[in-house]
Backbone as JSON, one array per atom type, in Angstrom:
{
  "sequence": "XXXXXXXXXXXXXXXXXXXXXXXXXXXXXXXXXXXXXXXXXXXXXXXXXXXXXXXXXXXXXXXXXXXXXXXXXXXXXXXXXXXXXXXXXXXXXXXXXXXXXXXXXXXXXXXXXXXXXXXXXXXXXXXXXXXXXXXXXXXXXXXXXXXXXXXXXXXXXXXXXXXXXXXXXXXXXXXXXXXXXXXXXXXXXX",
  "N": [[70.89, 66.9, 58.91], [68.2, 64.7, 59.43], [67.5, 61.08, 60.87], [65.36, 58.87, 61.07], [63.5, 56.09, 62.74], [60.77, 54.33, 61.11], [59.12, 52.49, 61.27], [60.06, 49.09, 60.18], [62.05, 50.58, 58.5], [64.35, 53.25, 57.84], [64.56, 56.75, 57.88], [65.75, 59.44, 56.25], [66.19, 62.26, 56.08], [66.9, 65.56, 54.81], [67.21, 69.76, 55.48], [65.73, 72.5, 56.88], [65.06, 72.63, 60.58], [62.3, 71.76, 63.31], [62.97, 70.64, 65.09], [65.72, 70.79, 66.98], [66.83, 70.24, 68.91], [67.34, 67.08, 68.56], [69.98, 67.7, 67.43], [73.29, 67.44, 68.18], [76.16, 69.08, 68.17], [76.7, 68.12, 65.8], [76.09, 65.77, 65.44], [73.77, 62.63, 65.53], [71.44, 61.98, 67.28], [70.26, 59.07, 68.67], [67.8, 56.59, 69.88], [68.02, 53.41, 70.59], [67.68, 50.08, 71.6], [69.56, 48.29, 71.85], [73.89, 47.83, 71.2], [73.75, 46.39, 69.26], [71.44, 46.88, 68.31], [71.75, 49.32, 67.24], [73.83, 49.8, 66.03], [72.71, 47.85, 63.4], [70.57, 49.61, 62.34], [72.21, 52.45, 61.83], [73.59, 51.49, 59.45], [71.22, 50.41, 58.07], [70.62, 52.85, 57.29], [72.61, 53.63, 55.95], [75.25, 54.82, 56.71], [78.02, 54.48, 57.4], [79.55, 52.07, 59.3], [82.24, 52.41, 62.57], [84.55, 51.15, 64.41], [86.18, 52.82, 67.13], [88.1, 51.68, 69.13], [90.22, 52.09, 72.53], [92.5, 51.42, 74.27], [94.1, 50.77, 77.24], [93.09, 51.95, 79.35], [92.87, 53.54, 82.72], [92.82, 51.07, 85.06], [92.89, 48.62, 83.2], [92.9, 45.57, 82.06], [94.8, 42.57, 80.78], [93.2, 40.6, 80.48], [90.46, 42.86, 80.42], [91.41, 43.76, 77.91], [91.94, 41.75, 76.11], [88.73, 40.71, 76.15], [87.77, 43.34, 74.8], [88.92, 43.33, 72.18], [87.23, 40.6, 71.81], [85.01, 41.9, 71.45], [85.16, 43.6, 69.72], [85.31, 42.05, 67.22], [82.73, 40.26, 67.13], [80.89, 42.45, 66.56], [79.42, 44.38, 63.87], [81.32, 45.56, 61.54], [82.68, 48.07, 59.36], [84.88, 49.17, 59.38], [87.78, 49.18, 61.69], [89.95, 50.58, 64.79], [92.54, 50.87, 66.72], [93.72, 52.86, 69.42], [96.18, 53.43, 71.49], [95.3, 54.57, 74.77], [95.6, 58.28, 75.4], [97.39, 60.09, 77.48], [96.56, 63.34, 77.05], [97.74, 66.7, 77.49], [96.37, 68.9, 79.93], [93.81, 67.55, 80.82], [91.74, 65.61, 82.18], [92.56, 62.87, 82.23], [95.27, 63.28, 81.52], [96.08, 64.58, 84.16], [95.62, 62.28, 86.36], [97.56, 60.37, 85.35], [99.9, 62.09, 86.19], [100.0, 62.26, 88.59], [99.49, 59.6, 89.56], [101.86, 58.07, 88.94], [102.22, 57.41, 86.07], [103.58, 57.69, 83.82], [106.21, 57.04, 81.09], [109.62, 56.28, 81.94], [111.36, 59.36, 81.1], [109.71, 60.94, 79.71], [108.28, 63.19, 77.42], [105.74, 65.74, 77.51], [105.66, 66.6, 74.84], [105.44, 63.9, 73.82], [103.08, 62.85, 73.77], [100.64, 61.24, 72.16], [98.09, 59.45, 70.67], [98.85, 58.19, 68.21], [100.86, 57.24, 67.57], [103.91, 55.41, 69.57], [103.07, 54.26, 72.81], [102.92, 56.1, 75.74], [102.47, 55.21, 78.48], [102.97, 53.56, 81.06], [101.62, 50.88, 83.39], [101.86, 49.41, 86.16], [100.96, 46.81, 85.77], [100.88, 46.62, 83.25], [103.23, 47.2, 81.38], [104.49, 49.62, 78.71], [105.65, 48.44, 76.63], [103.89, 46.38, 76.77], [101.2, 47.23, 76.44], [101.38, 48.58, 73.68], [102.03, 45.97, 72.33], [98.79, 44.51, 72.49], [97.73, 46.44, 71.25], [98.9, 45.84, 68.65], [98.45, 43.32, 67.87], [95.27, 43.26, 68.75], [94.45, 45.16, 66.45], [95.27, 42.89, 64.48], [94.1, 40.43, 64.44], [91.18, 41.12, 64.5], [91.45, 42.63, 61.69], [92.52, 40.45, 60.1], [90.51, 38.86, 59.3], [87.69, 36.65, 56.93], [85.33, 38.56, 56.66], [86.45, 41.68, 57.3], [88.8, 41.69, 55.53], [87.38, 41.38, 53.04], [85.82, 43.45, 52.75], [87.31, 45.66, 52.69], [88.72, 45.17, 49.82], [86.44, 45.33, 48.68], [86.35, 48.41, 48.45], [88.44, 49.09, 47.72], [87.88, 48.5, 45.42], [86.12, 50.28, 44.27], [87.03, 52.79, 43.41], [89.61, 54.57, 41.17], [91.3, 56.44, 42.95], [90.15, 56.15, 45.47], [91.51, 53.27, 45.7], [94.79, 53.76, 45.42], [94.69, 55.74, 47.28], [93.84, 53.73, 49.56], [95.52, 51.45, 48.81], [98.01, 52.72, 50.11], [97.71, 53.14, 52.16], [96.93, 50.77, 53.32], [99.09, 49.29, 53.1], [101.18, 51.01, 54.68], [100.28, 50.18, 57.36], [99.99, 47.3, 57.0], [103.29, 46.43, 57.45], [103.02, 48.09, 60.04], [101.22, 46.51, 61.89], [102.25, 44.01, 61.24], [104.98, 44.16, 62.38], [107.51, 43.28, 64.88], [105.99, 43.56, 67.79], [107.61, 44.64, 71.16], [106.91, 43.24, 74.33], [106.28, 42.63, 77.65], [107.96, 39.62, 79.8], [105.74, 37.61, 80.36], [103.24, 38.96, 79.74], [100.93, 37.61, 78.66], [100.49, 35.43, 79.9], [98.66, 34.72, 81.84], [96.5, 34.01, 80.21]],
  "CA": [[70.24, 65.65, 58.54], [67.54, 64.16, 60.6], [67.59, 60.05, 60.41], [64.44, 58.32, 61.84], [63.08, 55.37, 62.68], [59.79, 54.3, 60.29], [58.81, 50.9, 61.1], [61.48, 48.58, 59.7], [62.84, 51.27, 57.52], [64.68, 54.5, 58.27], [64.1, 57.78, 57.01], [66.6, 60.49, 56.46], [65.87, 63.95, 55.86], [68.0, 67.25, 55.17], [66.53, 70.84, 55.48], [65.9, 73.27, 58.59], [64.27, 71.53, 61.55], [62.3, 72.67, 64.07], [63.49, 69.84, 66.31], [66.9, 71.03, 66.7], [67.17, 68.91, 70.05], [67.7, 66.23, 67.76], [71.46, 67.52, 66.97], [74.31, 68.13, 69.21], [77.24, 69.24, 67.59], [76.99, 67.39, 64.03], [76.21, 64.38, 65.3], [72.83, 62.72, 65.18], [71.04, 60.96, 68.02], [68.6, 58.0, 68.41], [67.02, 55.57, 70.74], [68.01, 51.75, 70.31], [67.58, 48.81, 72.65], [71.03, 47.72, 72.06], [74.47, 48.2, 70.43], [73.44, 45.75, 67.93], [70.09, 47.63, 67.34], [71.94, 51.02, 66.78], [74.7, 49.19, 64.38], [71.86, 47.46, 62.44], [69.98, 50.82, 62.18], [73.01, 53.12, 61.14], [73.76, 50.08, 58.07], [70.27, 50.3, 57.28], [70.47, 54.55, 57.05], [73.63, 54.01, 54.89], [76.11, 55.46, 57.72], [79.2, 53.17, 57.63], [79.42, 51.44, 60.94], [83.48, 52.12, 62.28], [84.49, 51.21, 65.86], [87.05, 53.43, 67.72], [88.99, 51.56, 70.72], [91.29, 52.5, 73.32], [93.04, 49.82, 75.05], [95.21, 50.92, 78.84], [92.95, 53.45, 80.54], [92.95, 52.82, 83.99], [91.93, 49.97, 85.29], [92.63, 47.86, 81.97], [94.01, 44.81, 82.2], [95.2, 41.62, 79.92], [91.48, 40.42, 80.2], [89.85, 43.6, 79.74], [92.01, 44.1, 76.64], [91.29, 40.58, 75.3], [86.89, 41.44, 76.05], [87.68, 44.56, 74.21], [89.67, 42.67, 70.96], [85.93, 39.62, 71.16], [83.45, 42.38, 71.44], [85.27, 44.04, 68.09], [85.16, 41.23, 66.6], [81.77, 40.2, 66.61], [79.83, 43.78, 66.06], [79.17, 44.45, 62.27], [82.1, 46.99, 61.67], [83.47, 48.1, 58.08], [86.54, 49.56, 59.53], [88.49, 48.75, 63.43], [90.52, 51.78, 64.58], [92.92, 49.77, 68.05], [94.24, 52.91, 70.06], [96.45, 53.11, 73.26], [95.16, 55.61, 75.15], [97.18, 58.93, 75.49], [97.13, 61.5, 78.27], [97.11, 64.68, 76.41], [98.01, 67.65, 78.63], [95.3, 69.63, 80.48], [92.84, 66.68, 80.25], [91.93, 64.89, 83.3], [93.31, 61.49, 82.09], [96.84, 63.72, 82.06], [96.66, 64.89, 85.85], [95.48, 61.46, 86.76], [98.82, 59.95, 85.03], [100.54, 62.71, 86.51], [99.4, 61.93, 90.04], [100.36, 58.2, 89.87], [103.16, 57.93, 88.01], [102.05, 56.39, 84.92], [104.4, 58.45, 82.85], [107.42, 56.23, 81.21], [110.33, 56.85, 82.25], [111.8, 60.31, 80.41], [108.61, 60.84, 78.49], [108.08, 64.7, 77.28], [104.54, 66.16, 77.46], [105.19, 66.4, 73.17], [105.08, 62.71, 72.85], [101.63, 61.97, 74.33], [99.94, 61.25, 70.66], [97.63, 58.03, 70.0], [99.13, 57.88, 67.02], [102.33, 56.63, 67.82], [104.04, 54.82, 70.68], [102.58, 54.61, 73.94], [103.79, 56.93, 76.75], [101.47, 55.12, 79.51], [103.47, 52.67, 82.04], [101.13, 50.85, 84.55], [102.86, 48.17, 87.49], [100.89, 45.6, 85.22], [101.27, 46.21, 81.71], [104.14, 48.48, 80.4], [104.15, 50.08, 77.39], [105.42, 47.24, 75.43], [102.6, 45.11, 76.16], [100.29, 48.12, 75.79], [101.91, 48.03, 72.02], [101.26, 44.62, 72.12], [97.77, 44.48, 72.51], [97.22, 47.08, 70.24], [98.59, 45.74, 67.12], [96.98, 42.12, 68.44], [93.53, 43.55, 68.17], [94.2, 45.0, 65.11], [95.81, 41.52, 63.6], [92.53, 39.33, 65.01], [90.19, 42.16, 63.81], [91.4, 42.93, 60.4], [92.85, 39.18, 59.3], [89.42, 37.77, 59.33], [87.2, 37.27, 55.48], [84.66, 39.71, 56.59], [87.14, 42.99, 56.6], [89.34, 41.68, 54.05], [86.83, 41.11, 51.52], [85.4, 44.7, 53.05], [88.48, 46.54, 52.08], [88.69, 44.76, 48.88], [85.1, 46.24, 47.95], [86.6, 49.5, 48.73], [89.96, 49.17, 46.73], [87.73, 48.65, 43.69], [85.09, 51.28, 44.32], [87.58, 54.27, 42.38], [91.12, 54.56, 41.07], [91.82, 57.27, 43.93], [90.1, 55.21, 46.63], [92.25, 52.03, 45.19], [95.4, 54.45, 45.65], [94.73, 56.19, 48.8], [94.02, 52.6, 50.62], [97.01, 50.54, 48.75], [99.4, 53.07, 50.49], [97.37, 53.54, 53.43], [97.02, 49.9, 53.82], [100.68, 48.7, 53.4], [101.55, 51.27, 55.82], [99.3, 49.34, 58.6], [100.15, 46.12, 57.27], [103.86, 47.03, 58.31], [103.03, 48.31, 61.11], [100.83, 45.81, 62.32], [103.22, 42.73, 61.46], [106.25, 44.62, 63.1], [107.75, 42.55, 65.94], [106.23, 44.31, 68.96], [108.32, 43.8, 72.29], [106.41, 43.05, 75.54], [107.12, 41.87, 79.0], [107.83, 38.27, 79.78], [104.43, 36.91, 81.01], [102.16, 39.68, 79.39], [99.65, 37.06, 77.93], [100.37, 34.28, 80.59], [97.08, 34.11, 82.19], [95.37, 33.66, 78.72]],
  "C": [[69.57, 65.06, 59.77], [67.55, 62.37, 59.96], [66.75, 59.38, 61.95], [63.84, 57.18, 61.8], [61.8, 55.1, 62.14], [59.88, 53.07, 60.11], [60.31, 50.45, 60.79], [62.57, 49.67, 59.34], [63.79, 52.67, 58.48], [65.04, 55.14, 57.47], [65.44, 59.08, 56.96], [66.23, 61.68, 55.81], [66.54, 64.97, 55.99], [66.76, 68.04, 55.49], [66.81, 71.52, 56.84], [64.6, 72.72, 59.3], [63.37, 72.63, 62.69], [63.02, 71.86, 65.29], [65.27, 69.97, 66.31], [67.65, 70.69, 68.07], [67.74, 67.59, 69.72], [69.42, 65.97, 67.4], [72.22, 68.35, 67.88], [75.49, 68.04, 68.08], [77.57, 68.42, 66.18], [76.82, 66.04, 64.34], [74.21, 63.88, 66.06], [72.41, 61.47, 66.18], [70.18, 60.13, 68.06], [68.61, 56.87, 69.47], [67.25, 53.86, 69.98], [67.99, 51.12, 71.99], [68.67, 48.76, 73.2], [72.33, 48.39, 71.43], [74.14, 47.54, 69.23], [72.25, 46.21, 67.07], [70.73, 48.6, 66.68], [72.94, 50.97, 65.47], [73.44, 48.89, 63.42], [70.92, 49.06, 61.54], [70.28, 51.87, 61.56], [73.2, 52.47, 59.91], [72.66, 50.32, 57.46], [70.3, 51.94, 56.5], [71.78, 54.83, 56.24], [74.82, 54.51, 55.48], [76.87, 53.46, 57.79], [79.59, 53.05, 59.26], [81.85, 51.61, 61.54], [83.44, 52.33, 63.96], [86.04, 51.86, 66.13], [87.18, 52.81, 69.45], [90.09, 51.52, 71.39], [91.76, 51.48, 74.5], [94.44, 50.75, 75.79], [94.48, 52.31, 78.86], [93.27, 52.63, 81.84], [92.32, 52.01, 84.1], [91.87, 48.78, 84.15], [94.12, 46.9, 82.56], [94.29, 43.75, 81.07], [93.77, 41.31, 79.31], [90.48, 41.4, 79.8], [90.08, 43.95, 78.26], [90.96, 43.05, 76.11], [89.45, 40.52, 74.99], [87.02, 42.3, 75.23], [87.71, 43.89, 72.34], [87.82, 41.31, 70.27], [85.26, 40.65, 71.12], [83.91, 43.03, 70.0], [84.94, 43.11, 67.08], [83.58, 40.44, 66.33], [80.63, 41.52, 66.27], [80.18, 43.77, 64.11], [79.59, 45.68, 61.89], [82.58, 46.93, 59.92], [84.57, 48.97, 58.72], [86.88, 49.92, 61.63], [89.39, 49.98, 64.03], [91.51, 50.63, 66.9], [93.89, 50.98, 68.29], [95.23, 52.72, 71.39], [96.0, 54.72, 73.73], [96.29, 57.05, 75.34], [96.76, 60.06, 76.31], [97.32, 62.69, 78.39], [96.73, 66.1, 77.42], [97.16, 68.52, 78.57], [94.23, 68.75, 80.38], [93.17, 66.14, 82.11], [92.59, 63.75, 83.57], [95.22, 62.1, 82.68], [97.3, 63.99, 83.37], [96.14, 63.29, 86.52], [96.8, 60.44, 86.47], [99.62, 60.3, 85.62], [100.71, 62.23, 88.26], [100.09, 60.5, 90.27], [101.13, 57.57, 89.32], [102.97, 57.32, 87.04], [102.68, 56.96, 83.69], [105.47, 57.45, 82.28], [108.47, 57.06, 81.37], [110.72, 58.1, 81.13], [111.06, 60.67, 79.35], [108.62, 62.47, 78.35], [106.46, 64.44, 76.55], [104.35, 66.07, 75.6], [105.17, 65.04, 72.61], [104.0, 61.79, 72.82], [100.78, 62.03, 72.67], [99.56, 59.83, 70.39], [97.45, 57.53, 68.81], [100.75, 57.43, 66.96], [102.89, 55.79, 68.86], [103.53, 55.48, 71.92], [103.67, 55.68, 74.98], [103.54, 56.24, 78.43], [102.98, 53.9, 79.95], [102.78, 52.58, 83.33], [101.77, 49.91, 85.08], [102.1, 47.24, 86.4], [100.53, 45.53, 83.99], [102.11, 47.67, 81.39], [103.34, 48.85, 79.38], [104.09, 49.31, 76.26], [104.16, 46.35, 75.27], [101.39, 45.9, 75.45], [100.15, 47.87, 73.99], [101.29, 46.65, 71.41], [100.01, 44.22, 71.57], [97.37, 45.17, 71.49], [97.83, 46.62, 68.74], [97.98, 44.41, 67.08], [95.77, 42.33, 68.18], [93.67, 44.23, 66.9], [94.45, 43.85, 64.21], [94.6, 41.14, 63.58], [91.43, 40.0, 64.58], [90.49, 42.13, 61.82], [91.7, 41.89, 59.22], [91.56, 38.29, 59.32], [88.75, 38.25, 57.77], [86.43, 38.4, 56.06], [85.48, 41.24, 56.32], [87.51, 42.8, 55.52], [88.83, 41.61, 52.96], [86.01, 42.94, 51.35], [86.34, 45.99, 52.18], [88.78, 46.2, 50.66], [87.92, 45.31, 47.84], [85.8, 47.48, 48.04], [87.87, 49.73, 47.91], [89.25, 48.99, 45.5], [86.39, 49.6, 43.58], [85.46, 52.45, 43.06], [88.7, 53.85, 42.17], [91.38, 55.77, 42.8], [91.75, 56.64, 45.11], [91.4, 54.07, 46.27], [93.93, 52.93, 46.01], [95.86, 54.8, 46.59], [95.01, 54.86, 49.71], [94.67, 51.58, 50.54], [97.77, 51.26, 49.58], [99.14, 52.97, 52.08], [97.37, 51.9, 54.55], [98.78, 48.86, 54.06], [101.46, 49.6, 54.57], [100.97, 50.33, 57.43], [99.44, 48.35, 58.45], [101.98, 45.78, 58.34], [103.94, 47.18, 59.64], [102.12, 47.07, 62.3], [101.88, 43.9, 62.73], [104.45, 42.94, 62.26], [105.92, 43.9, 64.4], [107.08, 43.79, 67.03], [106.6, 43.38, 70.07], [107.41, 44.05, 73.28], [107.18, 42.42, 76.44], [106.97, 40.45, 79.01], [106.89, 38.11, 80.39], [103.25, 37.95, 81.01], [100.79, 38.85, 79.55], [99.72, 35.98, 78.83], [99.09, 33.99, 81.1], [95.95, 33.99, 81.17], [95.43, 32.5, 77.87]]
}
């Protein structure tokens, strides 16, 4: 699929191309100004807009988190995705963990998965706060009308959709409301 700019509009096109510069690996490139041009642009081409972020690489702190949690919040997203990063072995992030101890204590190489609890421990945000933060930006992200009325459209689209995203969503509500523990004076300078 080629998807091109045409004045206001944008054009999408299957078939065989000759411009085959156009596609790297299944995914489909284009020229905007901004992020807000390239959101507006994908929305207009029918491509559902979904932001993927990772909150405690290096260098992340309370404040970078919190920048991370406003800039989700105002882009024009139908679905938020609030990793912690995870330093999966043979990856540079992993020998860079490895190197400065950012391992938690008694962690095994099989539990690095950003789909579960963090493994990361930096001198100024453990893991708990890590945790923290991450179901935080999902709370502040997904408790506002715009998603909820988003997901709503989407629970009455099909019976299967309806189905899939009642179970999928009570798991995440769950998980999101669950007490997470942090350090005393995580959020103090905020």
């Amino acid at each position: 699929t080629v998807v091109r700019a045409n004045g206001n509009d944008v054009l999408v096109t299957d078939g065989p191309y000759v411009e085959g510069k156009e596609h790297i690996g299944g995914f489909i490139i284009i020229k905007a100004p901004d992020l807000d041009a390239a959101l507006e642009w994908a929305r207009k081409a029918g491509i559902k807009n979904w932001g993927y972020f990772i909150i405690g690489l290096p260098g992340e702190t309370a404040e970078t988190i919190r920048e991370t949690i406003d800039m989700s919040k105002v882009l024009p997203l139908e679905l938020a995705v609030f990793h912690v990063a995870a330093p999966y072995p043979g990856t540079p992030f992993f020998f860079e963990v490895v190197q400065n101890g950012w391992f938690r204590e008694g962690t095994q190489w099989e539990q690095v998965d950003m789909d579960k609890e963090t493994v990361l421990q930096y001198d100024n945000l453990s893991a708990e706060d890590l945790v923290y933060w991450q179901r935080r930006a999902f709370r502040e992200w997904a408790f506002r009308p715009g998603p909820v009325v988003t997901y709503i459209k989407m629970l009455c689209s099909d019976l299967k959709t309806f189905k899939r995203a009642v179970r999928v969503g009570v798991e995440h509500l769950g998980w999101a409301l669950a007490p997470a523990r942090r350090k005393a004076g995580a959020e103090s300078s905020l």
